[in-house]
Tab-separated table of C-alpha atoms and ligand atoms in Angstrom:
chain	number	residue	atom	x	y	z
A	1	UNK	CA	-25.548	9.694	-1.427
A	2	UNK	CA	-25.394	12.505	-3.948
A	3	UNK	CA	-27.948	13.297	-6.646
A	4	UNK	CA	-26.047	11.297	-9.238
A	5	UNK	CA	-26.564	8.256	-7.010
A	6	UNK	CA	-22.893	7.658	-6.466
A	7	UNK	CA	-21.854	7.337	-2.850
A	8	UNK	CA	-19.559	10.020	-1.396
A	9	UNK	CA	-17.567	7.308	0.291
A	10	UNK	CA	-16.488	4.188	-1.542
A	11	UNK	CA	-16.182	2.462	1.813
A	12	UNK	CA	-17.541	3.212	5.270
A	13	UNK	CA	-16.419	1.083	8.170
A	14	UNK	CA	-17.876	1.310	11.661
A	15	UNK	CA	-16.479	-0.472	14.719
A	16	UNK	CA	-15.080	-3.296	12.637
A	17	UNK	CA	-13.593	-5.982	14.853
A	18	UNK	CA	-11.995	-9.295	14.045
A	19	UNK	CA	-10.963	-11.735	16.724
A	20	UNK	CA	-9.266	-14.952	15.623
A	21	UNK	CA	-10.096	-17.779	18.006
A	22	UNK	CA	-6.933	-19.807	18.040
A	23	UNK	CA	-7.427	-23.273	19.485
A	24	UNK	CA	-5.639	-23.740	22.797
A	25	UNK	CA	-4.124	-20.303	22.551
A	26	UNK	CA	-5.275	-16.845	23.487
A	27	UNK	CA	-7.716	-15.136	21.137
A	28	UNK	CA	-6.049	-12.681	18.823
A	29	UNK	CA	-7.595	-9.278	18.176
A	30	UNK	CA	-6.567	-8.579	14.579
A	31	UNK	CA	-8.878	-5.574	14.162
A	32	UNK	CA	-10.017	-3.586	17.142
A	33	UNK	CA	-13.111	-1.497	16.519
A	34	UNK	CA	-11.875	0.170	13.357
A	35	UNK	CA	-13.700	3.229	11.978
A	36	UNK	CA	-12.776	4.413	8.527
A	37	UNK	CA	-14.173	6.322	5.572
A	38	UNK	CA	-12.575	6.005	2.156
A	39	UNK	CA	-13.793	8.731	-0.218
A	40	UNK	CA	-14.909	7.827	-3.731
A	41	UNK	CA	-12.188	8.422	-6.303
A	42	UNK	CA	-9.334	8.426	-3.843
A	43	UNK	CA	-6.058	6.565	-3.851
A	44	UNK	CA	-6.070	5.301	-0.315
A	45	UNK	CA	-3.205	3.578	1.455
A	46	UNK	CA	-3.434	1.280	4.442
A	47	UNK	CA	0.057	1.477	5.783
A	48	UNK	CA	1.412	-0.625	8.592
A	49	UNK	CA	3.976	-3.231	9.558
A	50	UNK	CA	3.487	-6.953	9.052
A	51	UNK	CA	0.825	-8.330	11.349
A	52	UNK	CA	-0.927	-4.949	11.729
A	53	UNK	CA	-4.237	-6.299	10.384
A	54	UNK	CA	-4.207	-5.007	6.800
A	55	UNK	CA	-4.917	-8.325	5.063
A	56	UNK	CA	-7.602	-9.162	7.586
A	57	UNK	CA	-9.321	-5.882	6.720
A	58	UNK	CA	-9.116	-6.576	2.977
A	59	UNK	CA	-10.204	-10.186	3.361
A	60	UNK	CA	-13.300	-9.164	5.310
A	61	UNK	CA	-14.327	-6.770	2.542
A	62	UNK	CA	-13.585	-9.403	-0.097
A	63	UNK	CA	-15.786	-11.924	1.721
A	64	UNK	CA	-12.875	-14.269	2.451
A	65	UNK	CA	-12.858	-13.740	6.219
A	66	UNK	CA	-15.870	-13.308	8.484
A	67	UNK	CA	-15.840	-10.257	10.710
A	68	UNK	CA	-16.530	-10.690	14.403
A	69	UNK	CA	-18.585	-7.489	14.698
A	70	UNK	CA	-19.099	-4.034	13.255
A	71	UNK	CA	-20.413	-2.751	9.968
A	72	UNK	CA	-18.918	-2.456	6.492
A	73	UNK	CA	-20.647	-0.471	3.766
A	74	UNK	CA	-19.093	-0.858	0.312
A	75	UNK	CA	-20.306	1.393	-2.500
A	76	UNK	CA	-23.478	1.951	-0.505
A	77	UNK	CA	-24.104	-1.778	0.101
A	78	UNK	CA	-24.078	-3.347	3.554
A	79	UNK	CA	-21.779	-6.377	3.680
A	80	UNK	CA	-24.242	-8.214	5.973
A	81	UNK	CA	-27.331	-7.512	3.916
A	82	UNK	CA	-26.006	-7.450	0.386
A	83	UNK	CA	-22.755	-9.405	0.116
A	84	UNK	CA	-23.182	-10.082	-3.611
A	85	UNK	CA	-23.413	-6.394	-4.451
A	86	UNK	CA	-20.411	-5.743	-2.243
A	87	UNK	CA	-18.475	-8.399	-4.133
A	88	UNK	CA	-19.521	-6.959	-7.483
A	89	UNK	CA	-18.281	-3.523	-6.371
A	90	UNK	CA	-14.794	-4.747	-5.598
A	91	UNK	CA	-11.847	-5.922	-7.633
A	92	UNK	CA	-9.234	-7.559	-5.470
A	93	UNK	CA	-5.692	-8.193	-6.652
A	94	UNK	CA	-4.159	-10.916	-4.532
A	95	UNK	CA	-0.582	-10.915	-3.293
A	96	UNK	CA	0.531	-14.073	-4.998
A	97	UNK	CA	0.792	-14.297	-8.760
A	98	UNK	CA	-1.248	-17.083	-10.234
A	99	UNK	CA	-2.381	-17.022	-13.833
A	100	UNK	CA	-3.275	-20.053	-15.914
A	101	UNK	CA	-0.204	-20.604	-18.112
A	102	UNK	CA	-2.102	-22.135	-21.051
A	103	UNK	CA	-4.568	-19.330	-21.668
A	104	UNK	CA	-3.736	-16.084	-23.386
A	105	UNK	CA	-4.354	-12.819	-21.517
A	106	UNK	CA	-7.428	-12.222	-23.692
A	107	UNK	CA	-8.847	-15.685	-22.934
A	108	UNK	CA	-8.048	-15.279	-19.246
A	109	UNK	CA	-10.001	-12.026	-19.107
A	110	UNK	CA	-12.983	-13.391	-21.039
A	111	UNK	CA	-13.064	-16.454	-18.810
A	112	UNK	CA	-13.027	-14.284	-15.694
A	113	UNK	CA	-15.741	-12.012	-17.138
A	114	UNK	CA	-17.835	-15.116	-17.800
A	115	UNK	CA	-17.426	-16.177	-14.187
A	116	UNK	CA	-18.852	-12.842	-13.117
A	117	UNK	CA	-21.710	-13.232	-15.592
A	118	UNK	CA	-20.653	-10.235	-17.687
A	119	UNK	CA	-22.219	-10.559	-21.141
A	120	UNK	CA	-19.741	-10.491	-24.062
A	121	UNK	CA	-21.144	-7.168	-25.313
A	122	UNK	CA	-20.589	-5.553	-21.900
A	123	UNK	CA	-17.004	-6.718	-21.474
A	124	UNK	CA	-14.173	-4.208	-21.274
A	125	UNK	CA	-11.438	-6.706	-22.102
A	126	UNK	CA	-9.894	-4.626	-24.882
A	127	UNK	CA	-9.853	-1.478	-22.758
A	128	UNK	CA	-8.081	-3.341	-19.960
A	129	UNK	CA	-5.530	-4.947	-22.277
A	130	UNK	CA	-4.787	-1.493	-23.670
A	131	UNK	CA	-4.701	0.349	-20.332
A	132	UNK	CA	-2.387	-2.244	-18.806
A	133	UNK	CA	-0.188	-2.370	-21.884
A	134	UNK	CA	-0.881	-5.994	-22.669
A	135	UNK	CA	-2.282	-5.449	-26.155
A	136	UNK	CA	0.780	-6.886	-27.898
A	137	UNK	CA	0.516	-9.993	-25.773
A	138	UNK	CA	-3.268	-10.401	-26.000
A	139	UNK	CA	-3.008	-13.752	-27.721
A	140	UNK	CA	0.299	-15.037	-26.370
A	141	UNK	CA	0.502	-17.914	-23.912
A	142	UNK	CA	0.403	-16.402	-20.458
A	143	UNK	CA	3.388	-18.510	-19.464
A	144	UNK	CA	5.512	-16.484	-21.881
A	145	UNK	CA	4.728	-13.195	-20.090
A	146	UNK	CA	7.280	-11.521	-17.842
A	147	UNK	CA	6.628	-11.215	-14.107
A	148	UNK	CA	5.576	-7.583	-14.511
A	149	UNK	CA	3.119	-8.465	-17.282
A	150	UNK	CA	1.615	-11.277	-15.204
A	151	UNK	CA	1.038	-8.860	-12.367
A	152	UNK	CA	-0.642	-6.431	-14.753
A	153	UNK	CA	-2.804	-9.269	-16.029
A	154	UNK	CA	-3.888	-9.923	-12.438
A	155	UNK	CA	-4.906	-6.281	-12.124
A	156	UNK	CA	-6.852	-6.548	-15.409
A	157	UNK	CA	-8.455	-9.796	-14.200
A	158	UNK	CA	-9.710	-8.103	-11.062
A	159	UNK	CA	-11.291	-5.327	-13.149
A	160	UNK	CA	-13.255	-7.282	-15.778
A	161	UNK	CA	-16.573	-6.848	-14.002
A	162	UNK	CA	-15.939	-3.066	-13.916
A	163	UNK	CA	-15.819	-2.707	-10.153
A	164	UNK	CA	-15.703	0.912	-9.001
A	165	UNK	CA	-13.204	-0.029	-6.278
A	166	UNK	CA	-9.875	-1.782	-6.794
A	167	UNK	CA	-8.057	-3.266	-3.828
A	168	UNK	CA	-4.425	-4.236	-4.051
A	169	UNK	CA	-2.912	-6.217	-1.222
A	170	UNK	CA	0.832	-5.465	-1.053
A	171	UNK	CA	0.924	-4.935	-4.826
A	172	UNK	CA	4.642	-4.731	-5.190
A	173	UNK	CA	5.969	-7.109	-2.542
A	174	UNK	CA	9.005	-8.762	-4.070
A	175	UNK	CA	8.881	-6.620	-7.216
A	176	UNK	CA	12.004	-4.723	-8.211
A	177	UNK	CA	11.975	-0.942	-8.228
A	178	UNK	CA	11.651	-0.551	-12.004
A	179	UNK	CA	8.620	-2.843	-12.246
A	180	UNK	CA	7.194	-1.259	-9.132
A	181	UNK	CA	7.244	2.179	-10.743
A	182	UNK	CA	5.651	0.784	-13.905
A	183	UNK	CA	2.851	-0.849	-11.952
A	184	UNK	CA	2.265	2.387	-10.031
A	185	UNK	CA	1.806	4.207	-13.322
A	186	UNK	CA	-0.907	1.726	-14.413
A	187	UNK	CA	-2.658	1.981	-11.082
A	188	UNK	CA	-2.662	5.765	-11.406
A	189	UNK	CA	-4.180	5.445	-14.868
A	190	UNK	CA	-7.045	3.344	-13.511
A	191	UNK	CA	-7.596	5.956	-10.814
A	192	UNK	CA	-7.737	8.683	-13.454
A	193	UNK	CA	-10.476	6.674	-15.138
A	194	UNK	CA	-12.474	6.972	-11.918
A	195	UNK	CA	-11.600	3.804	-10.005
A	196	UNK	CA	-11.184	4.210	-6.262
A	197	UNK	CA	-7.920	2.520	-5.333
A	198	UNK	CA	-7.134	1.006	-1.958
A	199	UNK	CA	-3.785	-0.534	-1.363
A	200	UNK	CA	-2.067	-2.095	1.580
A	201	UNK	CA	1.622	-1.704	1.983
A	202	UNK	CA	4.371	-1.681	4.511
A	203	UNK	CA	6.511	0.555	2.331
A	204	UNK	CA	6.161	4.223	3.251
A	205	UNK	CA	7.678	5.054	-0.135
A	206	UNK	CA	4.880	3.232	-1.952
A	207	UNK	CA	2.130	4.925	0.033
A	208	UNK	CA	3.847	8.280	-0.405
A	209	UNK	CA	4.187	7.867	-4.180
A	210	UNK	CA	0.681	6.609	-4.837
A	211	UNK	CA	-1.782	7.611	-2.187
A	212	UNK	CA	-3.554	10.885	-1.538
A	213	UNK	CA	-4.675	9.688	1.880
A	214	UNK	CA	-2.990	7.282	4.257
A	215	UNK	CA	-4.363	5.379	7.232
A	216	UNK	CA	-1.701	4.038	9.519
A	217	UNK	CA	-2.597	0.705	11.060
A	218	UNK	CA	-0.837	-0.809	14.002
A	219	UNK	CA	-1.928	-3.696	16.221
A	220	UNK	CA	-5.372	-3.750	14.614
A	221	UNK	CA	-6.052	-0.050	15.160
A	222	UNK	CA	-5.978	2.978	12.891
A	223	UNK	CA	-3.590	5.265	14.692
A	224	UNK	CA	-3.803	8.076	12.153
A	225	UNK	CA	-5.709	8.790	8.957
A	226	UNK	CA	-4.876	11.950	7.038
A	227	UNK	CA	-3.789	13.360	3.691
A	228	UNK	CA	-0.381	11.961	2.742
A	229	UNK	CA	1.289	15.386	3.017
A	230	UNK	CA	0.161	15.745	6.611
A	231	UNK	CA	1.375	12.282	7.529
A	232	UNK	CA	4.773	13.010	6.065
A	233	UNK	CA	5.097	16.345	7.788
A	234	UNK	CA	4.274	14.597	11.080
A	235	UNK	CA	7.462	12.733	10.571
A	236	UNK	CA	9.725	15.712	10.609
A	237	UNK	CA	12.746	13.594	10.584
A	238	UNK	CA	15.543	12.880	8.194
A	239	UNK	CA	18.615	10.873	8.716
A	240	UNK	CA	22.179	11.645	7.780
A	241	UNK	CA	24.920	9.035	7.797
A	242	UNK	CA	28.476	10.270	8.121
A	243	UNK	CA	31.303	8.143	6.831
A	244	UNK	CA	34.404	9.116	8.723
A	245	UNK	CA	37.999	8.925	7.639
A	246	UNK	CA	38.913	6.974	10.778
A	247	UNK	CA	37.209	5.306	13.722
A	248	UNK	CA	36.479	7.564	16.635
A	249	UNK	CA	36.376	5.937	20.014
A	250	UNK	CA	35.481	9.082	21.864
A	251	UNK	CA	31.780	8.591	22.445
A	252	UNK	CA	31.343	12.040	23.940
A	253	UNK	CA	32.033	13.704	20.574
A	254	UNK	CA	29.442	11.533	18.880
A	255	UNK	CA	26.903	12.186	21.609
A	256	UNK	CA	27.610	15.894	21.433
A	257	UNK	CA	26.395	16.014	17.852
A	258	UNK	CA	23.386	13.800	18.647
A	259	UNK	CA	24.620	10.770	16.736
A	260	UNK	CA	24.776	7.036	17.219
A	261	UNK	CA	27.246	4.577	15.726
A	262	UNK	CA	25.456	2.292	13.275
A	263	UNK	CA	26.248	-1.355	12.520
A	264	UNK	CA	28.783	-0.406	9.845
A	265	UNK	CA	30.691	1.847	12.216
A	266	UNK	CA	29.333	5.017	10.585
A	267	UNK	CA	27.601	7.781	12.496
A	268	UNK	CA	23.888	8.172	12.043
A	269	UNK	CA	22.107	11.368	13.070
A	270	UNK	CA	18.361	12.132	12.909
A	271	UNK	CA	17.367	15.740	12.398
A	272	UNK	CA	14.354	17.886	11.692
A	273	UNK	CA	14.725	19.359	8.183
A	274	UNK	CA	12.545	22.317	9.153
A	275	UNK	CA	15.064	23.332	11.794
A	276	UNK	CA	18.410	22.243	10.375
A	277	UNK	CA	19.966	21.350	7.052
A	278	UNK	CA	22.395	18.549	6.306
A	279	UNK	CA	25.007	21.277	5.843
A	280	UNK	CA	24.423	22.467	9.450
A	281	UNK	CA	24.975	18.917	10.710
A	282	UNK	CA	28.164	18.496	8.708
A	283	UNK	CA	29.460	21.804	10.046
A	284	UNK	CA	28.653	20.743	13.612
A	285	UNK	CA	30.447	17.423	13.106
A	286	UNK	CA	33.551	19.091	11.749
A	287	UNK	CA	33.569	21.692	14.510
A	288	UNK	CA	33.433	18.839	17.013
A	289	UNK	CA	36.614	17.497	15.433
A	290	UNK	CA	35.282	14.699	13.216
A	291	UNK	CA	36.702	14.303	9.738
A	292	UNK	CA	33.894	13.377	7.377
A	293	UNK	CA	34.838	11.565	4.163
A	294	UNK	CA	31.369	11.141	2.754
A	295	UNK	CA	27.733	11.315	3.806
A	296	UNK	CA	24.245	10.277	2.692
A	297	UNK	CA	20.813	11.612	3.591
A	298	UNK	CA	17.623	9.561	3.718
A	299	UNK	CA	14.018	10.627	4.266
A	300	UNK	CA	11.582	9.546	6.898
A	301	UNK	CA	11.035	5.815	7.175
A	302	UNK	CA	7.921	4.043	8.345
A	303	UNK	CA	9.714	3.611	11.660
A	304	UNK	CA	10.277	7.354	12.067
A	305	UNK	CA	6.632	8.018	11.169
A	306	UNK	CA	5.517	5.603	13.879
A	307	UNK	CA	7.973	7.005	16.352
A	308	UNK	CA	6.858	10.578	15.819
A	309	UNK	CA	3.228	9.526	16.062
A	310	UNK	CA	3.585	7.678	19.290
A	311	UNK	CA	5.778	10.385	20.805
A	312	UNK	CA	3.231	13.061	19.838
A	313	UNK	CA	0.613	11.359	21.965
B	401	ADP	P1	-0.983	-7.702	7.856
B	401	ADP	O1	-1.724	-7.960	6.589
B	401	ADP	O2	-1.011	-6.266	8.284
B	401	ADP	O3	0.411	-8.254	7.830
B	401	ADP	P2	-2.783	-9.668	8.996
B	401	ADP	O4	-4.144	-9.151	8.824
B	401	ADP	O5	-2.299	-10.729	8.061
B	401	ADP	O6	-1.743	-8.461	9.056
B	401	ADP	O7	-2.645	-10.252	10.484
B	401	ADP	C1	-3.092	-9.563	11.637
B	401	ADP	C2	-2.914	-10.491	12.839
B	401	ADP	O8	-3.855	-11.565	12.736
B	401	ADP	C3	-1.545	-11.131	12.916
B	401	ADP	O9	-1.194	-11.221	14.282
B	401	ADP	C4	-1.760	-12.498	12.319
B	401	ADP	O10	-0.852	-13.434	12.891
B	401	ADP	C5	-3.182	-12.815	12.745
B	401	ADP	N1	-3.874	-13.701	11.785
B	401	ADP	C6	-4.059	-13.452	10.478
B	401	ADP	N2	-4.765	-14.455	9.891
B	401	ADP	C7	-5.033	-15.348	10.869
B	401	ADP	C8	-5.735	-16.596	10.927
B	401	ADP	N3	-6.313	-17.122	9.837
B	401	ADP	N4	-5.815	-17.240	12.107
B	401	ADP	C9	-5.246	-16.708	13.219
B	401	ADP	N5	-4.580	-15.542	13.254
B	401	ADP	C10	-4.462	-14.868	12.108
């Protein structure tokens, strides 16, 4: 703790383990002795494929799932000793959208604040409606809100008791790119106001855009936790797809330039952008006798990040 009584870490996790005892089947280790520190004020991403253990982690903190062993300290409070204070320190935005269609956003937020025992004079309903751009719709029926607005209302709902930590579980699953970017902007705004943000995602792009630090989870273990820049430079890999003017059956040419034929019959080549440019690859392809009609370059994917991490070990 610092002098101002705020904890240095919003969350401190030690040896957190969750084993699901499935009847008649083998026990499943969803979290395997996880250690993690999430600094106060950060935008922290838990990144991993489906089934990695992200929701289990969130649900333990939110008090929805019981841990098997280990310790979780949230905003200085021990989950075992002080679960109510832990709960009060967290706002959790669930994956699925459910908002009562017959209440207005304003009523929804006041109702939620009441459930948390926040006195009317202490409520920050107007601030939240403003920050999440729902002011115009404050008194409209919630059922008339667009999908993006409903999601923002869920974020506001999770913040009415002024938790210092906001957790978003797959915030933009099934949300189109435009709405996704909008929601990111609101989340950033909350972070600028001092809220520590933790989000789970299986989109590298989302973690990259939003998070200053990323923990990569796989099979219930944190395989890497580092500033986002470092994680991305681990994955020194880009991909170029060459669209050729005709099919080439001569595999040796394709192998010579380090490519593989993808499912559309195009040639896909991974390269390290620190060592080569896309121009170098195109030159190599043409020198090998391929006639390239068009090409596209994509950045590292979650898969390439994983691959580079496991191959570095
Ligand atoms: P993620 O959120 O990263 O997709 P989860 O935490 O949902 O991962 O799941 C981690 C593992 O735990 C998965 O293998 C999943 O099938 C299993 N699991 C999750 N919830 C339960 C449950 N209630 N009972 C049994 N197994 C579960």
